[in-house]
Short mmCIF file of C-alpha atoms and ligand atoms in Angstrom, two decimals:
data_model
loop_
_atom_site.label_atom_id
_atom_site.label_comp_id
_atom_site.label_asym_id
_atom_site.label_seq_id
_atom_site.Cartn_x
_atom_site.Cartn_y
_atom_site.Cartn_z
CA MET G 1 105.71 99.54 78.08
CA LYS G 2 108.58 101.15 79.91
CA LYS G 3 106.52 104.21 80.57
CA PHE G 4 103.66 102.10 81.90
CA CYS G 5 106.00 100.29 84.27
CA SER G 6 107.37 103.55 85.64
CA ILE G 7 103.97 105.10 86.36
CA LEU G 8 103.71 106.39 89.94
CA PRO G 9 100.48 105.13 91.51
CA TYR G 10 98.48 107.27 93.89
CA GLY G 11 99.37 104.79 96.70
CA ARG G 12 101.42 101.65 97.10
CA GLN G 13 102.46 99.24 99.88
CA SER G 14 106.01 99.05 101.30
CA ILE G 15 107.13 95.47 101.73
CA ASP G 16 110.71 94.64 102.84
CA ALA G 17 112.69 91.47 103.63
CA SER G 18 111.63 91.43 107.34
CA ASP G 19 107.97 91.22 106.22
CA VAL G 20 108.84 88.22 103.93
CA VAL G 21 110.65 86.48 106.78
CA ALA G 22 107.67 87.03 109.10
CA VAL G 23 105.24 85.52 106.68
CA VAL G 24 107.40 82.59 105.73
CA ARG G 25 107.93 81.73 109.44
CA VAL G 26 104.15 81.31 109.79
CA LEU G 27 104.03 79.18 106.63
CA LYS G 28 106.39 76.72 108.30
CA SER G 29 104.45 76.66 111.60
CA PRO G 30 101.50 74.40 112.52
CA PHE G 31 98.89 77.17 112.35
CA LEU G 32 97.99 79.03 109.16
CA THR G 33 94.80 80.36 110.57
CA GLN G 34 93.28 80.68 114.13
CA GLY G 35 96.82 80.43 115.52
CA PRO G 36 98.83 82.46 117.96
CA VAL G 37 99.94 85.21 115.60
CA ILE G 38 96.41 86.65 115.35
CA GLU G 39 96.34 87.34 119.06
CA ALA G 40 99.87 88.86 118.99
CA PHE G 41 98.77 91.21 116.13
CA GLU G 42 95.61 92.15 118.12
CA GLN G 43 97.64 92.89 121.21
CA ALA G 44 100.09 94.97 119.30
CA LEU G 45 97.24 97.06 117.85
CA CYS G 46 95.89 97.56 121.39
CA ALA G 47 99.36 98.59 122.57
CA TYR G 48 99.79 101.02 119.72
CA THR G 49 96.37 102.69 119.91
CA GLY G 50 95.64 102.40 123.66
CA ALA G 51 92.31 100.54 123.17
CA LYS G 52 91.58 97.62 125.45
CA TYR G 53 90.39 95.07 122.92
CA CYS G 54 90.97 94.30 119.24
CA VAL G 55 89.29 91.79 116.85
CA ALA G 56 91.27 91.22 113.67
CA VAL G 57 89.11 90.36 110.67
CA ALA G 58 89.24 89.53 106.94
CA ASN G 59 89.10 93.14 105.64
CA GLY G 60 88.00 96.62 106.60
CA THR G 61 84.56 96.03 105.10
CA ALA G 62 84.03 92.95 107.34
CA ALA G 63 85.15 95.14 110.29
CA LEU G 64 82.50 97.71 109.45
CA HIS G 65 79.84 94.96 108.91
CA LEU G 66 80.56 93.42 112.27
CA ALA G 67 80.97 96.61 114.20
CA VAL G 68 77.47 97.67 113.10
CA ALA G 69 76.08 94.20 113.78
CA ALA G 70 77.51 94.08 117.29
CA LEU G 71 75.40 97.17 118.16
CA GLY G 72 72.34 94.90 117.89
CA LEU G 73 70.15 97.60 116.41
CA ASN G 74 66.65 96.93 115.07
CA LYS G 75 66.22 96.82 111.35
CA GLY G 76 64.66 99.95 109.86
CA CYS G 77 66.40 102.49 112.05
CA SER G 78 68.82 104.90 110.43
CA GLY G 79 72.58 105.56 110.62
CA VAL G 80 74.57 108.55 109.38
CA THR G 81 77.89 108.77 107.68
CA SER G 82 79.92 111.00 105.34
CA PRO G 83 79.27 110.86 101.59
CA ILE G 84 82.98 111.36 100.85
CA THR G 85 84.13 107.82 101.66
CA PHE G 86 84.61 104.45 100.17
CA LEU G 87 81.32 102.58 99.50
CA ALA G 88 81.96 100.10 102.29
CA THR G 89 81.16 102.62 105.02
CA ALA G 90 77.57 103.05 103.92
CA ASN G 91 77.19 99.45 102.75
CA ALA G 92 77.85 98.30 106.34
CA LEU G 93 74.59 100.01 107.38
CA VAL G 94 72.68 98.47 104.50
CA TYR G 95 74.10 94.93 105.28
CA ASN G 96 72.46 95.35 108.71
CA GLY G 97 69.05 96.54 107.42
CA ILE G 98 69.77 100.12 108.60
CA ASN G 99 68.80 103.07 106.41
CA PRO G 100 71.85 105.17 105.47
CA LEU G 101 71.75 108.98 105.76
CA PHE G 102 74.58 111.22 104.62
CA VAL G 103 75.99 114.28 106.24
CA ASP G 104 77.49 117.09 104.13
CA ILE G 105 81.26 117.72 104.63
CA ASP G 106 83.31 120.51 106.03
CA PRO G 107 85.11 121.93 102.95
CA GLN G 108 88.36 122.50 104.98
CA THR G 109 88.89 118.82 105.79
CA ALA G 110 86.34 116.88 103.77
CA ASN G 111 85.28 115.25 106.97
CA MET G 112 81.71 115.12 108.21
CA SER G 113 80.49 118.60 109.16
CA VAL G 114 79.28 118.65 112.81
CA ASP G 115 76.71 121.40 112.06
CA ALA G 116 75.29 119.39 109.19
CA LEU G 117 75.23 116.31 111.47
CA THR G 118 72.91 117.96 113.95
CA GLN G 119 70.54 118.76 111.10
CA VAL G 120 70.59 115.27 109.50
CA ILE G 121 70.13 113.17 112.67
CA ARG G 122 66.52 111.97 113.04
CA LYS G 123 64.66 110.42 115.96
CA ASP G 124 65.33 106.95 114.49
CA THR G 125 69.07 107.49 114.06
CA LYS G 126 71.01 105.12 116.18
CA VAL G 127 74.57 105.18 114.88
CA ILE G 128 77.02 107.78 113.56
CA ILE G 129 79.97 106.58 111.47
CA PRO G 130 82.53 109.44 111.03
CA VAL G 131 85.27 108.82 108.51
CA HIS G 132 88.78 110.21 109.15
CA PHE G 133 89.18 111.29 105.52
CA ALA G 134 92.73 111.03 104.10
CA GLY G 135 93.99 110.44 107.60
CA ARG G 136 92.72 113.67 109.30
CA ALA G 137 90.81 112.80 112.46
CA ALA G 138 87.18 114.00 112.36
CA ALA G 139 85.96 116.38 115.09
CA MET G 140 85.38 113.48 117.44
CA LYS G 141 84.89 115.45 120.68
CA GLU G 142 82.05 117.41 119.08
CA ILE G 143 80.61 114.33 117.33
CA ALA G 144 80.70 112.37 120.63
CA ALA G 145 78.79 115.20 122.27
CA VAL G 146 76.09 115.10 119.57
CA ALA G 147 75.94 111.33 119.89
CA ALA G 148 75.52 111.55 123.66
CA ARG G 149 72.68 114.08 123.29
CA LYS G 150 70.97 112.08 120.57
CA LYS G 151 71.61 108.67 122.14
CA CYS G 152 73.52 107.34 119.18
CA PHE G 153 76.41 104.90 119.05
CA VAL G 154 79.61 105.93 117.26
CA ILE G 155 81.76 103.80 115.04
CA GLU G 156 84.87 105.48 113.59
CA ASP G 157 85.89 104.45 110.07
CA ALA G 158 89.66 104.92 110.54
CA ALA G 159 90.58 102.96 107.33
CA HIS G 160 92.72 105.97 106.44
CA ALA G 161 93.92 106.95 109.89
CA ILE G 162 96.06 104.36 111.58
CA GLY G 163 98.91 106.40 113.08
CA SER G 164 96.90 109.60 113.21
CA HIS G 165 96.03 111.56 116.40
CA TYR G 166 93.01 113.43 117.58
CA SER G 167 93.21 117.18 118.37
CA ASP G 168 93.59 116.21 122.05
CA GLY G 169 96.74 114.23 121.20
CA GLY G 170 95.16 110.78 121.68
CA CYS G 171 95.86 108.06 119.14
CA VAL G 172 93.15 107.25 116.62
CA GLY G 173 91.77 103.91 117.59
CA ASN G 174 91.82 104.38 121.34
CA CYS G 175 87.95 104.63 121.17
CA MET G 176 87.93 107.47 123.67
CA TYR G 177 85.09 109.06 121.67
CA SER G 178 83.47 106.04 120.14
CA ASP G 179 82.13 102.56 120.75
CA MET G 180 84.38 101.00 118.16
CA THR G 181 86.93 102.00 115.63
CA ILE G 182 87.81 100.06 112.42
CA PHE G 183 90.97 99.87 110.46
CA SER G 184 91.65 98.43 106.99
CA PHE G 185 94.96 96.83 105.88
CA HIS G 186 94.30 96.79 102.11
CA PRO G 187 97.61 97.38 100.25
CA VAL G 188 96.90 101.09 99.57
CA LYS G 189 96.36 101.82 103.28
CA THR G 190 99.18 102.90 105.58
CA ILE G 191 100.06 99.39 106.75
CA THR G 192 98.93 96.23 104.90
CA THR G 193 98.15 92.57 105.46
CA GLY G 194 97.17 92.03 101.80
CA GLU G 195 93.46 91.96 102.76
CA GLY G 196 92.67 92.60 106.38
CA GLY G 197 90.97 94.74 108.94
CA ALA G 198 90.45 95.24 112.67
CA ILE G 199 87.92 96.56 115.15
CA MET G 200 89.11 98.29 118.29
CA THR G 201 86.90 98.80 121.36
CA ASN G 202 87.04 99.34 125.06
CA ASP G 203 83.74 97.50 125.70
CA LYS G 204 84.06 93.79 126.71
CA ARG G 205 80.51 93.04 125.52
CA PHE G 206 81.21 94.32 122.05
CA TYR G 207 84.47 92.48 122.06
CA ASP G 208 82.93 89.14 122.96
CA CYS G 209 80.14 89.63 120.46
CA LEU G 210 82.60 90.51 117.65
CA CYS G 211 84.70 87.41 118.40
CA ARG G 212 81.62 85.25 117.95
CA LEU G 213 80.38 87.07 114.83
CA ARG G 214 83.86 86.67 113.28
CA SER G 215 83.53 82.92 113.40
CA HIS G 216 80.01 81.75 112.52
CA GLY G 217 78.41 82.90 115.79
CA ILE G 218 80.08 80.00 117.61
CA THR G 219 80.80 80.12 121.37
CA ARG G 220 82.63 77.53 123.54
CA ASP G 221 82.29 79.64 126.67
CA PRO G 222 80.66 77.32 129.30
CA LEU G 223 78.99 80.39 130.81
CA LEU G 224 77.27 81.15 127.61
CA MET G 225 76.16 77.66 126.63
CA LYS G 226 73.04 75.79 127.68
CA LYS G 227 75.10 72.72 128.62
CA SER G 228 78.69 71.57 128.41
CA PRO G 229 78.89 67.83 127.72
CA GLY G 230 82.46 67.76 126.50
CA SER G 231 85.39 69.38 124.75
CA TRP G 232 83.98 68.84 121.32
CA TYR G 233 80.83 70.84 122.12
CA TYR G 234 80.04 74.31 120.90
CA GLU G 235 76.92 76.36 120.39
CA MET G 236 75.79 78.85 117.81
CA ARG G 237 73.45 81.36 119.46
CA GLU G 238 73.43 83.93 116.70
CA LEU G 239 74.09 84.11 112.97
CA GLY G 240 77.85 84.88 112.36
CA TYR G 241 80.23 84.80 109.47
CA ASN G 242 83.66 83.54 108.53
CA TYR G 243 85.44 86.84 108.62
CA ARG G 244 88.70 85.53 110.14
CA LEU G 245 92.20 86.83 109.27
CA THR G 246 94.88 84.20 108.60
CA ASP G 247 98.06 83.93 110.66
CA MET G 248 100.16 84.72 107.52
CA GLN G 249 98.30 87.94 107.27
CA ALA G 250 98.63 88.70 111.00
CA ALA G 251 102.39 88.08 110.73
CA LEU G 252 102.64 90.60 107.94
CA GLY G 253 100.52 93.03 109.96
CA LEU G 254 102.71 92.67 113.00
CA SER G 255 105.87 93.26 110.93
CA GLN G 256 104.30 96.23 109.19
CA LEU G 257 103.05 97.80 112.48
CA LYS G 258 106.74 98.01 113.62
CA LYS G 259 107.30 100.36 110.67
CA LEU G 260 104.15 102.38 110.98
CA ASP G 261 105.72 105.42 112.63
CA ARG G 262 108.49 105.46 110.01
CA PHE G 263 105.88 105.27 107.24
CA VAL G 264 103.91 108.04 108.79
CA ALA G 265 107.01 110.27 109.19
CA ARG G 266 107.84 109.80 105.54
CA ARG G 267 104.26 110.55 104.45
CA ARG G 268 104.37 113.82 106.44
CA GLN G 269 107.66 114.77 104.75
CA ILE G 270 106.23 114.18 101.32
CA VAL G 271 103.05 116.18 102.03
CA ALA G 272 105.12 119.07 103.41
CA ARG G 273 107.28 119.00 100.21
CA TYR G 274 104.20 119.08 98.00
CA ASN G 275 102.63 121.88 99.97
CA LYS G 276 105.79 123.94 99.79
CA THR G 277 105.95 123.67 96.00
CA PHE G 278 102.32 124.37 95.50
CA ASN G 279 102.44 127.37 97.92
CA GLY G 280 101.51 130.48 95.90
CA CYS G 281 99.96 128.56 93.00
CA SER G 282 96.50 130.10 92.80
CA TRP G 283 95.00 127.21 90.81
CA ILE G 284 95.73 124.39 93.26
CA ARG G 285 94.53 124.08 96.90
CA PRO G 286 95.89 121.14 98.97
CA VAL G 287 93.16 119.61 101.20
CA SER G 288 96.04 118.01 103.02
CA SER G 289 97.49 121.00 104.90
CA ASP G 290 100.50 120.51 107.09
CA ASP G 291 99.19 118.81 110.30
CA GLU G 292 101.53 116.96 112.56
CA ARG G 293 98.68 114.89 113.95
CA CYS G 294 97.66 113.48 110.58
CA ALA G 295 99.06 110.17 109.17
CA TYR G 296 98.13 111.21 105.56
CA HIS G 297 96.76 108.23 103.74
CA LEU G 298 96.08 110.41 100.68
CA TYR G 299 97.38 113.68 99.22
CA VAL G 300 94.27 115.38 97.96
CA VAL G 301 94.31 118.74 96.08
CA ARG G 302 91.32 120.77 94.82
CA ILE G 303 91.43 122.46 91.47
CA ASP G 304 88.60 124.55 90.15
CA PHE G 305 88.59 122.78 86.75
CA LYS G 306 85.77 124.99 85.36
CA LYS G 307 87.49 128.20 86.25
CA PHE G 308 90.86 127.08 84.84
CA ARG G 309 89.21 125.56 81.75
CA ILE G 310 90.77 122.18 81.90
CA SER G 311 88.78 119.00 82.45
CA ARG G 312 89.85 116.59 85.15
CA ARG G 313 89.83 113.82 82.59
CA ASP G 314 92.31 115.73 80.46
CA LEU G 315 94.55 116.57 83.38
CA MET G 316 94.55 112.94 84.57
CA GLN G 317 95.39 111.73 81.05
CA LYS G 318 98.15 114.28 80.64
CA LEU G 319 99.60 113.28 83.98
CA ALA G 320 99.33 109.57 83.20
CA SER G 321 101.16 110.01 79.96
CA SER G 322 103.90 111.64 81.93
CA GLY G 323 103.91 108.69 84.31
CA VAL G 324 101.89 110.23 87.14
CA GLY G 325 98.94 108.23 88.38
CA THR G 326 96.07 110.04 90.02
CA GLN G 327 92.64 109.07 91.42
CA VAL G 328 89.43 110.64 92.61
CA HIS G 329 88.57 110.09 96.28
CA TYR G 330 85.58 109.75 96.25
CA ILE G 331 82.48 109.83 94.13
CA PRO G 332 79.88 110.80 96.77
CA VAL G 333 78.20 107.60 97.83
CA TYR G 334 74.64 108.97 97.43
CA ARG G 335 75.43 109.34 93.67
CA GLN G 336 75.76 105.62 93.17
CA PRO G 337 72.84 104.05 91.19
CA PHE G 338 72.19 101.54 94.08
CA TYR G 339 71.81 104.40 96.58
CA GLN G 340 69.83 106.61 94.16
CA GLN G 341 67.38 103.85 93.33
CA LYS G 342 66.93 102.43 96.80
CA PHE G 343 67.03 105.55 98.93
CA LYS G 344 66.38 108.48 96.44
CA PHE G 345 68.98 110.96 97.66
CA SER G 346 69.15 114.42 96.13
CA SER G 347 72.64 115.96 95.45
CA LYS G 348 71.05 119.26 96.33
CA ASN G 349 71.31 118.38 99.99
CA PHE G 350 75.05 118.09 99.81
CA PRO G 351 76.41 121.30 98.21
CA GLN G 352 79.91 120.97 99.90
CA ALA G 353 80.32 117.27 98.83
CA GLU G 354 79.21 118.14 95.31
CA LYS G 355 81.69 121.04 95.00
CA TYR G 356 84.44 118.91 96.53
CA TYR G 357 83.72 116.03 94.10
CA GLU G 358 83.93 118.51 91.09
CA GLU G 359 87.41 119.66 92.24
CA CYS G 360 89.26 116.84 93.96
CA LEU G 361 92.27 114.89 92.73
CA SER G 362 94.63 112.57 94.69
CA LEU G 363 98.31 112.76 93.79
CA PRO G 364 100.81 109.93 94.37
CA LEU G 365 101.66 109.50 98.10
CA PHE G 366 103.45 106.51 99.59
CA PRO G 367 106.52 106.16 101.84
CA ALA G 368 108.80 104.71 99.19
CA MET G 369 108.48 107.87 96.97
CA THR G 370 111.70 109.74 96.63
CA ASP G 371 111.95 113.55 96.84
CA LYS G 372 112.78 113.44 93.19
CA GLU G 373 109.60 111.60 92.40
CA VAL G 374 107.62 114.07 94.47
CA ASP G 375 109.18 116.94 92.57
CA ARG G 376 108.47 115.18 89.27
CA VAL G 377 104.77 115.08 90.15
CA SER G 378 104.51 118.69 91.25
CA GLY G 379 106.71 119.82 88.33
CA THR G 380 104.60 117.98 85.80
CA ILE G 381 101.39 119.61 87.09
CA LYS G 382 102.98 123.03 87.28
CA ASN G 383 104.19 122.74 83.72
CA ILE G 384 100.70 121.85 82.45
CA PHE G 385 99.26 124.96 84.13
CA ARG G 386 102.20 127.20 83.21
CA LYS G 387 101.75 126.31 79.51
CA LYS G 388 98.08 127.26 79.83
CA TYR G 389 98.35 130.51 81.71
CA ASP G 390 101.76 132.03 81.18
CA SER G 391 102.20 134.30 78.17
C1 LIG I 1 89.57 100.90 102.23
C2 LIG I 1 88.39 101.42 102.99
C3 LIG I 1 87.32 100.61 103.58
C4 LIG I 1 87.29 99.20 103.36
O1 LIG I 1 88.43 98.48 103.63
P1 LIG I 1 88.72 97.03 102.90
O2 LIG I 1 89.82 96.50 103.72
O3 LIG I 1 89.10 97.40 101.52
O4 LIG I 1 87.46 96.25 102.90
C5 LIG I 1 86.39 101.26 104.38
N1 LIG I 1 86.36 102.58 104.53
C6 LIG I 1 87.31 103.38 103.95
C7 LIG I 1 87.19 104.85 104.17
C8 LIG I 1 88.33 102.85 103.18
O5 LIG I 1 89.20 103.68 102.61
#
């Protein structure tokens, strides 16, 4: 039991007393939802990222669903994304009746390969959804150039990347290279609201549409309504959802956002520490190389399990019994039975994603980890391999 309690997870939220105070303050206020803290959180996200508009929603999946919906695409067109992502990225296309296509990854970063992207895009492709995997910004300038040439919209899945920067130094979420960018505030992500998400955009039309879709498709704007007989009146002009965030969650988000830069700085220190200890170990290759622009949602390493004759399952079990939790990010989405049956993808088209999936493993990474804990993780792995290979 004691061992189980002390297991280091691959990720974990950091909540302190100031977060608790912020949430309790809202609980004692008149508004638990649709109150003023939502707008304050949205404005703070705009100020942080540099985007003009923000719509806070119930979770990152809802953010993706609405972002795609706001594009107003016809059903039956196609959209492309990376296979090395959480299911929600591709599901957002399917929710909207759009056929998902996957682009093989760049093995250096596990982000969408721009070369592969140009080959996968079809005439009917209307949207590209790059994922900033593990926090590292995708090649947005190049992707935006492809999108302009092919007349596609771009939605960035930045669920891993709040606090990261593009190669030009701009803050992820500023929507310089995209129509919209989404964040997730699930507890494993860099800041949390419990469940929560947000869509950033610089386009007022998308913003207005997202606001309506978040709350049943309702508008009260006299300019948009057929008539305006009184203050009670509203119109529903399109089918929306209840994807609202609560004020308690927004208060937690506001409080967490103040600590984002500190969280990111600590994540970078931990990654640098891991990388230093693994430097010179031929059997392990960090995907998360030192990069001062990256907010590091995950610490992913690649191990050629076949070559080193250890199965990933065995390694994960050995690590777990030493109190080290690990995870696989991700099973390529096209491998899922739903996607196999409905869209008939062949793994052969994704050699880099397949190789990556065979080799990847995420080690614990969260701001509250101590240096000692980091060293315990790397030491435990090193010991397992040392026992196997040293005479
Ligand atoms: C977490 C995550 C999502 C979904 O966010 P939720 O808030 O859990 O709905 C989408 N895309 C990626 C890449 C994620 O990691």
